[in-house]
Short mmCIF file of C-alpha atoms in Angstrom, two decimals:
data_model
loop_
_atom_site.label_atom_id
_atom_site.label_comp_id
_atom_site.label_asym_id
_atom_site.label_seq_id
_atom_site.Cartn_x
_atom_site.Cartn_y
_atom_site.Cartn_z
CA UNK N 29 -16.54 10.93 68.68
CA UNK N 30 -19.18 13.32 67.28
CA UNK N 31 -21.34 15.82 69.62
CA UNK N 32 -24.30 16.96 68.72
CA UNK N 33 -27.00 19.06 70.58
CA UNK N 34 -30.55 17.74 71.36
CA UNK N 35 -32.15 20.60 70.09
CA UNK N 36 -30.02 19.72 66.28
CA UNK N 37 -31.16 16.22 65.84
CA UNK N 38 -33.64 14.02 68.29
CA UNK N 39 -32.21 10.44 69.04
CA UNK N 40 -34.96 9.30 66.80
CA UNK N 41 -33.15 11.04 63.75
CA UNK N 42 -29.78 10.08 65.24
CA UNK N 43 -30.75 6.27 65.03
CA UNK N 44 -32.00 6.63 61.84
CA UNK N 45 -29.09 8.00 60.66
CA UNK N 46 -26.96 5.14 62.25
CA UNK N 47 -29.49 2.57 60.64
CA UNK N 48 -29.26 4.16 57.13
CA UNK N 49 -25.47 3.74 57.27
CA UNK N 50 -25.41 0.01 58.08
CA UNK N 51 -24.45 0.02 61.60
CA UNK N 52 -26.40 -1.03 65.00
CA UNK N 53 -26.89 1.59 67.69
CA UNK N 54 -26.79 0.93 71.18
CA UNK N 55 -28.46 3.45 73.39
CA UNK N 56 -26.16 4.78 76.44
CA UNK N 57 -29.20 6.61 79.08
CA UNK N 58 -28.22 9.73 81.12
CA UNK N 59 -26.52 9.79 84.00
CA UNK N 60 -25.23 12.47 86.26
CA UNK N 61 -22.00 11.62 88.23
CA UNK N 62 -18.55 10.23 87.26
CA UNK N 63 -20.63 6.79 89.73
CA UNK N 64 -23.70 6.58 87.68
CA UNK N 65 -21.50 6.79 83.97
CA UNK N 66 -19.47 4.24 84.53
CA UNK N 67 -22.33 1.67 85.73
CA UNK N 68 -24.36 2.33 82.86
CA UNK N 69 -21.77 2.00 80.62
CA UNK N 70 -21.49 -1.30 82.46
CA UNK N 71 -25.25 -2.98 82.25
CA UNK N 72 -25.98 -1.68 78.84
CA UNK N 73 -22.75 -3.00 77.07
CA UNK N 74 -23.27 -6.02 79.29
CA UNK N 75 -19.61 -6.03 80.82
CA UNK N 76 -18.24 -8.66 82.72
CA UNK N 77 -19.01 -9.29 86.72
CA UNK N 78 -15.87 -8.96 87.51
CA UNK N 79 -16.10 -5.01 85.61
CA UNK N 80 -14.43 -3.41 88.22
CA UNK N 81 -17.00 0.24 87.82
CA UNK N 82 -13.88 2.49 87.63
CA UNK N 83 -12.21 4.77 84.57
CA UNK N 84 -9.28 2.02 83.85
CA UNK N 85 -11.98 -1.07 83.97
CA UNK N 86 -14.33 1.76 81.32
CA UNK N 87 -11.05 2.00 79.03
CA UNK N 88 -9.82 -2.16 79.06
CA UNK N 89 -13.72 -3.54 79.07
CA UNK N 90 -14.79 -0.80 75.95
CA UNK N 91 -11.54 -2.33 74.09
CA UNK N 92 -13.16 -5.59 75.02
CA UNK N 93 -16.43 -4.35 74.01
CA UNK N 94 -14.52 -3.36 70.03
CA UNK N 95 -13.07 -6.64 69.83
CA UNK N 96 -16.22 -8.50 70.34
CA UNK N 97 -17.84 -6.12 67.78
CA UNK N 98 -15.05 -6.99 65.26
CA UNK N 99 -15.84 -10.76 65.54
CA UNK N 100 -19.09 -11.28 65.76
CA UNK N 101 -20.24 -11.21 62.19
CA UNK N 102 -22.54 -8.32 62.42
CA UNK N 103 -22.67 -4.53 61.82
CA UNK N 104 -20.20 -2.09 63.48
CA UNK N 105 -21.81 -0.58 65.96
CA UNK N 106 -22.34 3.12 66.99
CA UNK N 107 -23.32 4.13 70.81
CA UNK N 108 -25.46 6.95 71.26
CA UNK N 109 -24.43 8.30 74.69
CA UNK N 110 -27.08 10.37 76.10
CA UNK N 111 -25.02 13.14 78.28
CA UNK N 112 -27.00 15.44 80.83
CA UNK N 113 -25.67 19.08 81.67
CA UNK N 114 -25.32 18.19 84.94
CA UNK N 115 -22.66 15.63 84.13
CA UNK N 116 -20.97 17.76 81.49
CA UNK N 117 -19.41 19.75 84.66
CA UNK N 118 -18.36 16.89 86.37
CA UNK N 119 -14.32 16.67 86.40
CA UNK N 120 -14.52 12.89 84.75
CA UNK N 121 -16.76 14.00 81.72
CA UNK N 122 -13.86 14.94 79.44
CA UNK N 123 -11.49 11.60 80.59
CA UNK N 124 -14.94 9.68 79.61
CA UNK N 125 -14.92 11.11 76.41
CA UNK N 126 -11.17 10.32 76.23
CA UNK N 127 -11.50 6.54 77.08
CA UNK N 128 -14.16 7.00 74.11
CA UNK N 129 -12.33 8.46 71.45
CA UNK N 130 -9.28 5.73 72.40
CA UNK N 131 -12.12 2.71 72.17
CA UNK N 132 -13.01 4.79 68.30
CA UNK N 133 -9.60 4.65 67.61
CA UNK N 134 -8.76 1.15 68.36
CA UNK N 135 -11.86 -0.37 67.34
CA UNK N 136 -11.00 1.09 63.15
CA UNK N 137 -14.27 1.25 61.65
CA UNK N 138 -16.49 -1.31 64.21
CA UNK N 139 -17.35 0.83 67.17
CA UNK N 140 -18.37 5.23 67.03
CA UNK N 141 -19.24 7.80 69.47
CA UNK N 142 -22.26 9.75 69.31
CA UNK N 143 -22.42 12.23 72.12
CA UNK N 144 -25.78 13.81 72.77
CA UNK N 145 -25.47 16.99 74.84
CA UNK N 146 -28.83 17.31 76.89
CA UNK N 147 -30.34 20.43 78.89
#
């Protein structure tokens, strides 16, 4: 998972980037509690109902989320996760990022982490 700063590079520059490279982007919005994180996670990489909006359903439904990626004919894909201060502080942040780096790792080259720190 890369970080990056808002004030380095805009997400405009940051999906360019992705683009350039020959990968989609997906677009994670901010959110400020551990609550909030996990549900967006959930609607924007279109989970299951059944996603059970907790950090073990985050880690098995993002491995889901790889494998999909891996057989669907079409570019790897690179979220840009959009990460407020206020959530930075929150005790879940770094196991989030955690469950991220594992879904990197698994996924080989199909699915990377771009973390966009926010004031």
């Amino acid at each position: 998972m890369k970080i990056y700063s808002a004030d380095t590079w805009t997400l405009e520059e940051l999906q360019e980037q992705v683009s350039d490279a020959g990968r989609r982007t997906v677009m994670v919005p901010p959110a400020a509690s551990k609550q909030a994180v996990l549900e967006v996670f959930g609607q924007v990489l279109d989970f299951p109902e059944y996603y059970g909006v907790d950090l073990d359903a985050l880690n098995d439904s993002l491995h889901d989320f790889a494998d999909s990626v891996s057989d669907d004919d079409q570019p790897p894909v690179t979220l840009i996760w959009q990460v407020p201060a206020a959530y930075r502080t929150d005790m879940s942040f770094g196991v989030v990022c955690e469950i991220l780096q594992d879904a990197e790792s698994y996924s080989g080259r199909d699915l990377a982490v771009i973390a966009v720190f926010q004031q």
